[in-house]
mmCIF file of C-alpha atoms in Angstrom:
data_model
loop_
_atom_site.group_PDB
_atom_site.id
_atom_site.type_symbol
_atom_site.label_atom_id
_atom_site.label_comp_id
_atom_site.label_asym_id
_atom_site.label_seq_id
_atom_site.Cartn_x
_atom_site.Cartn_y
_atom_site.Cartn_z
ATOM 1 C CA UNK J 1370 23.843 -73.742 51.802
ATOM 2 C CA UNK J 1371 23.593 -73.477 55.661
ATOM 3 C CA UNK J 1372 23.244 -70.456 56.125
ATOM 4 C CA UNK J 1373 20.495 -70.525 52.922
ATOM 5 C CA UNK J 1374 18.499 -72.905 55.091
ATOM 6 C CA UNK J 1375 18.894 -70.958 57.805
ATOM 7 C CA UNK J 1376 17.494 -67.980 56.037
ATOM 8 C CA UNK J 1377 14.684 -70.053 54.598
ATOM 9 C CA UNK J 1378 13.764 -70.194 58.094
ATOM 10 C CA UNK J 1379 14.071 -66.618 59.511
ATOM 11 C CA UNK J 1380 11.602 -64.010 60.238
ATOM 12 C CA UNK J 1381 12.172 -60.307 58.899
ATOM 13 C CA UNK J 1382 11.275 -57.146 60.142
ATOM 14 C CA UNK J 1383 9.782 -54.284 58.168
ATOM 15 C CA UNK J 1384 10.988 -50.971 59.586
ATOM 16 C CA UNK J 1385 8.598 -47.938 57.765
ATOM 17 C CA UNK J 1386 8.746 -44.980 59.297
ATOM 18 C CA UNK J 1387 9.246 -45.321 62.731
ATOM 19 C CA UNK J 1388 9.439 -41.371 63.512
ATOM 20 C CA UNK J 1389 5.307 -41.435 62.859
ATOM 21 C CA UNK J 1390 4.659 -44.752 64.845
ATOM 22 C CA UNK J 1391 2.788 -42.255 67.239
ATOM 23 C CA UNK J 1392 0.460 -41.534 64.528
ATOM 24 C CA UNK J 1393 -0.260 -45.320 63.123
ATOM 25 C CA UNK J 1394 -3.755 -44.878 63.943
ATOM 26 C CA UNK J 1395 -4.012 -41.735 61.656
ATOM 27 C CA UNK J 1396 -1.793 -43.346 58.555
ATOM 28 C CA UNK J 1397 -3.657 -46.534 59.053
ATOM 29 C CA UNK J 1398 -7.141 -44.986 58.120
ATOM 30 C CA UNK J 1399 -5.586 -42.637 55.477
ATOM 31 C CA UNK J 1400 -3.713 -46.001 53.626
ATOM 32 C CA UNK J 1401 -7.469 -47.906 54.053
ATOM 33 C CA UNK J 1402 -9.133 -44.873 52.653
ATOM 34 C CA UNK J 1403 -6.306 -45.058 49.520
ATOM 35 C CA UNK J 1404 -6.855 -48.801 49.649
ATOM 36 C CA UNK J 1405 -10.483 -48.591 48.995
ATOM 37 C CA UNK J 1406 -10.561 -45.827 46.351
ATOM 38 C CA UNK J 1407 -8.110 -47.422 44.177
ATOM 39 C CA UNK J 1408 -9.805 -50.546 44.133
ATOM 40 C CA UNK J 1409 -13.554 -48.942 43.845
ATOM 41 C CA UNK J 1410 -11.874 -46.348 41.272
ATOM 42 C CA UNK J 1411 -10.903 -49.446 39.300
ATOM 43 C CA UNK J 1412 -13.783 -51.418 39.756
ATOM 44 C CA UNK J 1413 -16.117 -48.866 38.460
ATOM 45 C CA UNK J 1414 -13.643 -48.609 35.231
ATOM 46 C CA UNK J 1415 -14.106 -52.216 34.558
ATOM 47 C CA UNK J 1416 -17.727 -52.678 35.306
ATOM 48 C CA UNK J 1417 -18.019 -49.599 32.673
ATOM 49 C CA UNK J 1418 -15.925 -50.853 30.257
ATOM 50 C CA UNK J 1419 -17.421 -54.473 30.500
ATOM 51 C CA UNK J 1420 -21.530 -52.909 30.188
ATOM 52 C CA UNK J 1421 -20.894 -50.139 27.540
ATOM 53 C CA UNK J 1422 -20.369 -51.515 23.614
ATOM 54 C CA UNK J 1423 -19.159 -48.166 22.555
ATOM 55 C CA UNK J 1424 -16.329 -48.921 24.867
ATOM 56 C CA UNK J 1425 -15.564 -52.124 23.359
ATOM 57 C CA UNK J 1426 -12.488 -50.546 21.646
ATOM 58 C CA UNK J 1427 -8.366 -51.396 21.549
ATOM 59 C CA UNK J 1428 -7.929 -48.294 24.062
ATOM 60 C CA UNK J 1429 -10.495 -48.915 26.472
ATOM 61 C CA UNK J 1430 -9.381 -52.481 26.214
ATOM 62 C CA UNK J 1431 -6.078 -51.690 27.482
ATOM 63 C CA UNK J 1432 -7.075 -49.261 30.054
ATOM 64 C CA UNK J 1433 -9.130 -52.243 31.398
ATOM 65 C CA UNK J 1434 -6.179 -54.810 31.698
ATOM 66 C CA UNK J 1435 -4.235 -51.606 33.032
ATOM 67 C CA UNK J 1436 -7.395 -51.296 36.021
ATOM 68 C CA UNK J 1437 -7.683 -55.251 36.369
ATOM 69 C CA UNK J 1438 -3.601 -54.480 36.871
ATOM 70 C CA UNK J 1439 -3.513 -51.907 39.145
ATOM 71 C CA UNK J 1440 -6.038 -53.865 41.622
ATOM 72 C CA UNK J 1441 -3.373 -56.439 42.184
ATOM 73 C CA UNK J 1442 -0.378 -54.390 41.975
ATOM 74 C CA UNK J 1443 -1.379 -52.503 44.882
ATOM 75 C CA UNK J 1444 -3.079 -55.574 46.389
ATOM 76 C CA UNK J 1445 1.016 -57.372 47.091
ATOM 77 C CA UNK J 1446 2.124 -54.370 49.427
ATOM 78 C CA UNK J 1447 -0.844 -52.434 50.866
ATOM 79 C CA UNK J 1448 -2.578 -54.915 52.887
ATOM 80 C CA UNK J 1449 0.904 -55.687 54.700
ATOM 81 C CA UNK J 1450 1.032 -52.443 55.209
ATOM 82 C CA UNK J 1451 -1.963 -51.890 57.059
ATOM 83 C CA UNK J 1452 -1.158 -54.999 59.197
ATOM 84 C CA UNK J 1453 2.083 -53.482 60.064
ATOM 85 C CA UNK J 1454 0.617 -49.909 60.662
ATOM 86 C CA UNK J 1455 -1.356 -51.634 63.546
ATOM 87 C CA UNK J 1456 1.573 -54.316 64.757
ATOM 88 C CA UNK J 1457 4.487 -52.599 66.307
ATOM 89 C CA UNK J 1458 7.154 -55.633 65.354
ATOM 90 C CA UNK J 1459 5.655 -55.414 61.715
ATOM 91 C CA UNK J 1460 7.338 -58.991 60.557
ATOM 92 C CA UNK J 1461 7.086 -61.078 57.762
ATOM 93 C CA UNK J 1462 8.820 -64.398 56.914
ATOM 94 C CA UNK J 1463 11.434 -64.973 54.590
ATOM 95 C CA UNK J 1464 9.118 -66.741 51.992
ATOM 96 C CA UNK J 1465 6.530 -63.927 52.386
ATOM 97 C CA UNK J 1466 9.124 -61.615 51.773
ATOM 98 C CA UNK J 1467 10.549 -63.305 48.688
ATOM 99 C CA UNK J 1468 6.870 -63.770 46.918
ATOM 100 C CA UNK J 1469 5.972 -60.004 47.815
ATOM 101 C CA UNK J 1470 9.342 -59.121 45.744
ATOM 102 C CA UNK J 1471 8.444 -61.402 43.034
ATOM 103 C CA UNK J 1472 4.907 -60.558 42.575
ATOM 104 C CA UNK J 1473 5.333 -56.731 42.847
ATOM 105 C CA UNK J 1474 8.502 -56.625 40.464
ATOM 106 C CA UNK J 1475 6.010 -58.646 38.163
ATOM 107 C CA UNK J 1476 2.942 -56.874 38.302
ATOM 108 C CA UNK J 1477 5.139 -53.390 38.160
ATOM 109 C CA UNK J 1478 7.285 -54.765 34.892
ATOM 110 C CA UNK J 1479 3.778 -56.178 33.414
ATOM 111 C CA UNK J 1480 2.285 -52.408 33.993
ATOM 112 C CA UNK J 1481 5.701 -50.793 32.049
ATOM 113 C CA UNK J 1482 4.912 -52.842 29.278
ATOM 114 C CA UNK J 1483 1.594 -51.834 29.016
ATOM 115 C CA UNK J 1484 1.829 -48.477 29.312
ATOM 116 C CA UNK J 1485 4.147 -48.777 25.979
ATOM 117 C CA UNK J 1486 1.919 -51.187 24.424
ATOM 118 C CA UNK J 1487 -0.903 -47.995 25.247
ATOM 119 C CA UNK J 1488 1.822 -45.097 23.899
ATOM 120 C CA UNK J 1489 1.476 -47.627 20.656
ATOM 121 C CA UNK J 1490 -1.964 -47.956 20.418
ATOM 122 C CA UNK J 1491 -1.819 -43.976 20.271
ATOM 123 C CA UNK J 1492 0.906 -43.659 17.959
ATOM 124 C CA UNK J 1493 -0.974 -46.047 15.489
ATOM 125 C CA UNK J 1494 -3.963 -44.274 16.016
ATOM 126 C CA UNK J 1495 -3.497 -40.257 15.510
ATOM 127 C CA UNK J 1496 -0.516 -40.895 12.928
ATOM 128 C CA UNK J 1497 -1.472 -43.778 11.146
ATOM 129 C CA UNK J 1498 -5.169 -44.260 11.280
ATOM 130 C CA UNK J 1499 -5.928 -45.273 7.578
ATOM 131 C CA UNK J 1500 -3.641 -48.551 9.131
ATOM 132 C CA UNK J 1501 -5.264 -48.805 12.614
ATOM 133 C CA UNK J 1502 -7.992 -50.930 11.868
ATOM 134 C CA UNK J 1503 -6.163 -53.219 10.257
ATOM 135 C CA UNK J 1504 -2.786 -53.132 12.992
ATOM 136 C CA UNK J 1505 -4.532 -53.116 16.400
ATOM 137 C CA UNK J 1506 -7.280 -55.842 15.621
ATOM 138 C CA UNK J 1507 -8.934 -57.563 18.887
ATOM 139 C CA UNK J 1508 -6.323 -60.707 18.256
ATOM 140 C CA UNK J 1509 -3.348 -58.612 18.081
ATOM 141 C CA UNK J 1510 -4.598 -56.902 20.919
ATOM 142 C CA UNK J 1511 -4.595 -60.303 23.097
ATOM 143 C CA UNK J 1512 -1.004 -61.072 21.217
ATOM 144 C CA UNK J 1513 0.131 -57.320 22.825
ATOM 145 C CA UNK J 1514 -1.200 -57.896 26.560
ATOM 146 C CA UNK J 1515 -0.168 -61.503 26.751
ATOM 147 C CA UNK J 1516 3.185 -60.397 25.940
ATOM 148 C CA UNK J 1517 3.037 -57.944 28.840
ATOM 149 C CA UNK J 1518 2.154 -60.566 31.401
ATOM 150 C CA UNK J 1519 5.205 -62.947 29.903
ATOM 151 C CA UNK J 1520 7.878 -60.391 29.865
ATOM 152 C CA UNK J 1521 6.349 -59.178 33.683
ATOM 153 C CA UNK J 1522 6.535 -62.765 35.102
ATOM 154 C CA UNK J 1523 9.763 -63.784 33.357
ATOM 155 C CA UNK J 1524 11.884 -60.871 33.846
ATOM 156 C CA UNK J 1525 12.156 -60.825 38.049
ATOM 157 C CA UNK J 1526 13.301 -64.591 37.969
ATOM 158 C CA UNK J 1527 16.818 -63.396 38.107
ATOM 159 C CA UNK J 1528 16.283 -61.361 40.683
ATOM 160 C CA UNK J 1529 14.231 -64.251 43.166
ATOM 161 C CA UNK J 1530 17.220 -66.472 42.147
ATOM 162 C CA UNK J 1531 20.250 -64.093 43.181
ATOM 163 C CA UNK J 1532 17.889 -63.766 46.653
ATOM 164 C CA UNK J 1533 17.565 -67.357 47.007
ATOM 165 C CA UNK J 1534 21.335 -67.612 46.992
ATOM 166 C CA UNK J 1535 22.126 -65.570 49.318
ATOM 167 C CA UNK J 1536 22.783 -65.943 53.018
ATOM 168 C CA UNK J 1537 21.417 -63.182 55.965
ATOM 169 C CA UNK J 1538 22.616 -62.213 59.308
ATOM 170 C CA UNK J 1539 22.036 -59.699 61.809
ATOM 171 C CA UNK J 1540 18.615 -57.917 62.813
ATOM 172 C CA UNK J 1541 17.098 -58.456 59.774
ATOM 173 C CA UNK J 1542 15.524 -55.164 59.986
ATOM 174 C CA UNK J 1543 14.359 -54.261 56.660
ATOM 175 C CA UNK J 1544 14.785 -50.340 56.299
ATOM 176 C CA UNK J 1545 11.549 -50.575 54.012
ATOM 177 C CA UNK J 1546 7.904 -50.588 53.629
ATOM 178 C CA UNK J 1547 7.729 -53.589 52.003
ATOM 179 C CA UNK J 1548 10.269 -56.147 50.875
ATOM 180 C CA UNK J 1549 11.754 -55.269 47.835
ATOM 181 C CA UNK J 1550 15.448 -56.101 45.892
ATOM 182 C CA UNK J 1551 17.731 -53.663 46.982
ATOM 183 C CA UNK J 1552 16.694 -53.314 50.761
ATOM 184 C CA UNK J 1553 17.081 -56.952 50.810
ATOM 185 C CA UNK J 1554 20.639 -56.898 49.471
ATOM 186 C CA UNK J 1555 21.946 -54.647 52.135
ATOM 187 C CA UNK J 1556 21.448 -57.460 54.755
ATOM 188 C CA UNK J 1557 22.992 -60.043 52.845
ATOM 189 C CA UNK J 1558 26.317 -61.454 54.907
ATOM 190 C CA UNK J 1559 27.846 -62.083 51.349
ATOM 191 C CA UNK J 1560 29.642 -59.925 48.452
ATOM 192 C CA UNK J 1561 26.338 -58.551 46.692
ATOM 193 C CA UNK J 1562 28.359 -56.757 43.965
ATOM 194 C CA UNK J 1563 27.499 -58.785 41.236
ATOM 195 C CA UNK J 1564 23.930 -58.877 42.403
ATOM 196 C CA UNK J 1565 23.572 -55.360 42.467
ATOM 197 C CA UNK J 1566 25.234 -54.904 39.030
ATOM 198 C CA UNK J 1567 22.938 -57.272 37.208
ATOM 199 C CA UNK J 1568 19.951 -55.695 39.385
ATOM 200 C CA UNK J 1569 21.020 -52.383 38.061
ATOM 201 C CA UNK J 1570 21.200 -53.521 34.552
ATOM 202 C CA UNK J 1571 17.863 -55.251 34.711
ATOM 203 C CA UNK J 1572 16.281 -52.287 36.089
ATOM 204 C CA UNK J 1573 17.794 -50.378 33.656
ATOM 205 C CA UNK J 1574 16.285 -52.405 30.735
ATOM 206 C CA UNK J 1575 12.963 -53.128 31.591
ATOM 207 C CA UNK J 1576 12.208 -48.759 32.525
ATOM 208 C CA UNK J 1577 14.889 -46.802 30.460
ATOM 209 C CA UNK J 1578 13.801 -49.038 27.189
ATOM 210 C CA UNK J 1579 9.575 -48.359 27.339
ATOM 211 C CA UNK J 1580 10.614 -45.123 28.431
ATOM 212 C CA UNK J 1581 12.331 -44.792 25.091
ATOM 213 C CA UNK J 1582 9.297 -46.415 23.068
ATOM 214 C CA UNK J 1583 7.065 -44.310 24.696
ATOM 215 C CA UNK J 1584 8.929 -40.624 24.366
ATOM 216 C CA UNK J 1585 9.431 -41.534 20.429
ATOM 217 C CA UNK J 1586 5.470 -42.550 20.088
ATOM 218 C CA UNK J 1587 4.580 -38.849 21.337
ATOM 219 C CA UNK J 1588 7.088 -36.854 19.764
ATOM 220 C CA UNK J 1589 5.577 -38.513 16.333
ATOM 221 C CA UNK J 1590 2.141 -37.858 17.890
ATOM 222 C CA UNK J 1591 2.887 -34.409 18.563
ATOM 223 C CA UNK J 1592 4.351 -33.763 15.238
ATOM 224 C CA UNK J 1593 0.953 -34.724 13.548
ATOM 225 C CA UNK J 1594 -1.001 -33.171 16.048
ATOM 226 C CA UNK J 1595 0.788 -29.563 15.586
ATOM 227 C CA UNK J 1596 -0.430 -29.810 11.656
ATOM 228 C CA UNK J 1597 -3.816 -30.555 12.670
ATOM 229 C CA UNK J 1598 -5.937 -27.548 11.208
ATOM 230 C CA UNK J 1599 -8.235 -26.040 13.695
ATOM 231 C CA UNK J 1600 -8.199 -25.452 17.661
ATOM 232 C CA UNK J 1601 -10.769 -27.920 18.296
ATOM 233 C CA UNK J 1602 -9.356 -31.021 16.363
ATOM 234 C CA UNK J 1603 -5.916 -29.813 17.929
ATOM 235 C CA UNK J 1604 -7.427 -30.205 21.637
ATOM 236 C CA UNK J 1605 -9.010 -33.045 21.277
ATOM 237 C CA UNK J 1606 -6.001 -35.086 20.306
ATOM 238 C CA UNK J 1607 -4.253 -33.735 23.035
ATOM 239 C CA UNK J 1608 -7.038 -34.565 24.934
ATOM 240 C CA UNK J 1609 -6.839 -38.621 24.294
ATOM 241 C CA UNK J 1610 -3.346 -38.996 25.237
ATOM 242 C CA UNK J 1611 -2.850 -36.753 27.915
ATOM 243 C CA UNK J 1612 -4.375 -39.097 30.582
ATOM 244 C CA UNK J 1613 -1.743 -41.741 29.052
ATOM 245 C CA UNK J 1614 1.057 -39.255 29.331
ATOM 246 C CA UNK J 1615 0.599 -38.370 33.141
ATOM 247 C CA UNK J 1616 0.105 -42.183 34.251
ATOM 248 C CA UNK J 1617 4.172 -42.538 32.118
ATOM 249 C CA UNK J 1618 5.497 -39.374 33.633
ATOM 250 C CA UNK J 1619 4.257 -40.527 37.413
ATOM 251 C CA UNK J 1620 5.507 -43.824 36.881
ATOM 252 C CA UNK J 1621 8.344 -44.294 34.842
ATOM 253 C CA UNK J 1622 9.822 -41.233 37.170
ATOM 254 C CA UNK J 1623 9.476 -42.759 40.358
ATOM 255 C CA UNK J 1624 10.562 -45.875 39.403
ATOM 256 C CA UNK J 1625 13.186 -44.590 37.614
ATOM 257 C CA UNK J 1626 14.818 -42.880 40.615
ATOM 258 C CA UNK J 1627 14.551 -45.904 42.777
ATOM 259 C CA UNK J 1628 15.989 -48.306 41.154
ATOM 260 C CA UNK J 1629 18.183 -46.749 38.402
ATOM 261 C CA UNK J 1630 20.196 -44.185 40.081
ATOM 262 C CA UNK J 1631 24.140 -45.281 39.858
ATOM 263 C CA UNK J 1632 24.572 -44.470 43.679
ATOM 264 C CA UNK J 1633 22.289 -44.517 46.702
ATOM 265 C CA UNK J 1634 23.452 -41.214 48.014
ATOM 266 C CA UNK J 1635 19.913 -40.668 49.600
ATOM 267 C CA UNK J 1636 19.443 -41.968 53.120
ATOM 268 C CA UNK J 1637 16.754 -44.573 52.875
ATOM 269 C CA UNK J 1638 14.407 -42.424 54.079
ATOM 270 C CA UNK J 1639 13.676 -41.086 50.747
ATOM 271 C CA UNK J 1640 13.407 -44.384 49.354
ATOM 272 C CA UNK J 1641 10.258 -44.753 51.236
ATOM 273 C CA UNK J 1642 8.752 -41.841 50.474
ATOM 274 C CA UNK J 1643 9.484 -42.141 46.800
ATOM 275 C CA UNK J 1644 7.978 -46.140 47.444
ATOM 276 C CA UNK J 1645 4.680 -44.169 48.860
ATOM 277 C CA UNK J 1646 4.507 -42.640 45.543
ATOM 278 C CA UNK J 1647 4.912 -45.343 43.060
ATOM 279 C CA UNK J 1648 3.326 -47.931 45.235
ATOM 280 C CA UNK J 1649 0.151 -46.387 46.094
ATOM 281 C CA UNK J 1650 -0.319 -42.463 44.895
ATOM 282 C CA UNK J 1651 0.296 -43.307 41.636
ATOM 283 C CA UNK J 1652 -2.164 -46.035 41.006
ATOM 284 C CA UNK J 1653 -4.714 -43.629 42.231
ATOM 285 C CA UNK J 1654 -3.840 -42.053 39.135
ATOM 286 C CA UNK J 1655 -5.654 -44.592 36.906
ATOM 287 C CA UNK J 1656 -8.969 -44.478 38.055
ATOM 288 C CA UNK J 1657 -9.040 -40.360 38.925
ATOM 289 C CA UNK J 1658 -7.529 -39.567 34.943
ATOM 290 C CA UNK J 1659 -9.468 -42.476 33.230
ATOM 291 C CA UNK J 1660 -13.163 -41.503 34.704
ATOM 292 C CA UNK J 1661 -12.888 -37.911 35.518
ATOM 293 C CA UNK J 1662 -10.818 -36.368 32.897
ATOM 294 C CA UNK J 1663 -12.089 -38.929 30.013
ATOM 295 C CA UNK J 1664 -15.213 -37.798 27.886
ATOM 296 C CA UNK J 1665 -16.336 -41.099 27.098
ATOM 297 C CA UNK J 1666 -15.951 -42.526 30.741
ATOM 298 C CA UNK J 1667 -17.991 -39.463 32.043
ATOM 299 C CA UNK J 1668 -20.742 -39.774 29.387
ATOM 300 C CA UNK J 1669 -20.975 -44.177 30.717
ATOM 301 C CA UNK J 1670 -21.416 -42.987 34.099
ATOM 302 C CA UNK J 1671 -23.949 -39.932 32.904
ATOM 303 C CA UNK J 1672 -25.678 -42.809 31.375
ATOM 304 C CA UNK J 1673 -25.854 -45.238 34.168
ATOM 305 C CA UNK J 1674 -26.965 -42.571 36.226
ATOM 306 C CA UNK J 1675 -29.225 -41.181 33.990
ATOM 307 C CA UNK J 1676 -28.085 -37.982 34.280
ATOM 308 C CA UNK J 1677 -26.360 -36.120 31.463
ATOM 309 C CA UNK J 1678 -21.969 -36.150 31.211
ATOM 310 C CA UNK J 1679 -20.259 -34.008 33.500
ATOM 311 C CA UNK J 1680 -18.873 -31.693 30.794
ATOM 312 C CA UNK J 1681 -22.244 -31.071 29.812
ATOM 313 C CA UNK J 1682 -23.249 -30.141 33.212
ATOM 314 C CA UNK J 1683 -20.465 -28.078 33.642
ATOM 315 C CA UNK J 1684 -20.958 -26.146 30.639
ATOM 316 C CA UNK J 1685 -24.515 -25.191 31.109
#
């Protein structure tokens, strides 16, 4: 417990990549730049959402707790980051360190879950839609996202308490962008094994079991869509899920290989470039897909414009 107290005390230093310190400037304004496009990108989606009724349905729904999601997601790491770009001992305090873990294990396990809860809404809706009405109703819509949030904040307790427990020495030099689980372990003066195993087995639950969910939803979505007669009914069901799809594939694969892989054979290096991706290129993803690739998103900004959709445009 001494050395806990101890610990509770201490002051942590984030590493990044100090082979490009010489270009913090550069990084700094290209990270601000991300910053401020993810959250305009998902500001726009919500405003949109929130002012156009013929949005007001179960998908758009989600995609707008999946924006309002995104905002703070990124909002836990990227602002530290930008501090750190432009401080050259880039620390952060124990507690700091402990609620950045917690919050962006939550918000990340809150965004798996609704990503599966989307691949439903999908499923429900191109295979079963005589049913749809009745299944994905605005109350069990608010039944599906709450459940999201729970299982998000719930499931990284665990992990915060195995932290808590444990006792640091040395540099505490944090060969990471941000704090995160296993970075942390490695500078723990204690056996971590059981702390890695049940890390490994939470991890493994909480990405390989949506990832499961969602693969069966679209091989039963693809099955109906093959049968659909016609090119142009084929296309557009493609169409509505393949924004969905690309937002899974970007983010159930990073995470995936950070956190699920049996042995860290990659220098930590890669780590951080793979944390780059999942932590702030891919919820860039959200806003680009959603508004630029969506029909109905591109006819609500033609409309607040008042100029006709983009596709429209396009095809003249």
């Amino acid at each position: 417990m001494e050395a806990t107290n101890e610990t509770w005390e201490a002051e942590f230093f984030l590493v990044g990549f100090p082979d490009l310190e010489r270009f913090h400037l550069l990084l700094f304004n290209l990270l601000l730049f991300t910053y401020l496009l993810i959250l305009g990108g998902n500001t726009v989606i919500l405003m949109l959402i929130r002012a156009n009724p013929h949005l007001h349905v179960p998908m758009y729904y989600f995609v707008a707790i999946l924006s309002f999601l995104e905002v703070w997601y990124t909002t836990v790491t990227i602002p530290k980051m930008l501090a750190n770009l432009l401080d050259s001992r880039k620390p952060i305090s124990y507690r700091g360190c402990l609620l950045q873990v917690y919050f962006f294990h939550a918000l990340g396990i809150t965004e798996a879950c609704l990503l599966t809860a989307m691949a439903y809404d999908r499923y429900l809706a191109i295979c079963k839609p005589l049913h749809y009405p009745s299944a994905i109703t605005p109350k069990s819509c608010l039944w599906l996202v709450a459940g999201c949030w729970a299982c998000g904040f719930m499931w990284p307790v665990p992990e915060i308490i195995l932290l808590f427990m444990l006792p640091f020495c040395g540099a505490h030099c944090i060969e990471h962008l941000f704090c995160d689980f296993p970075s942390l372990l490695s500078l723990a003066c204690a056996d971590v094994s059981t702390s890695t195993t049940i890390d490994f087995a939470l991890h493994s639950l909480v990405i390989l079991g949506p990832t499961a969910l969602i693969l069966f939803s679209y091989v039963k979505i693809l099955s109906v869509v093959i049968k659909i007669q016609g090119s142009e009914g084929r296309r557009k069901a493609f169409s509505t899920c393949a924004s969905h799809l690309t937002m899974v594939l970007a983010f159930f694969g990073t995470t995936g290989f950070m956190y699920i892989r049996p042995a860290r054979s990659q220098p930590s290096y890669h780590d951080r470039v793979v944390a780059v991706v999942y932590a702030v290129l891919t919820p860039l993803f959200n806003p680009l897909i959603y508004s630029l690739r969506n029909k109905d998103i591109q006819e609500a900004i033609g409309n607040l414009m008042k100029l006709p959709p983009i596709s429209s445009v396009t095809s003249g």
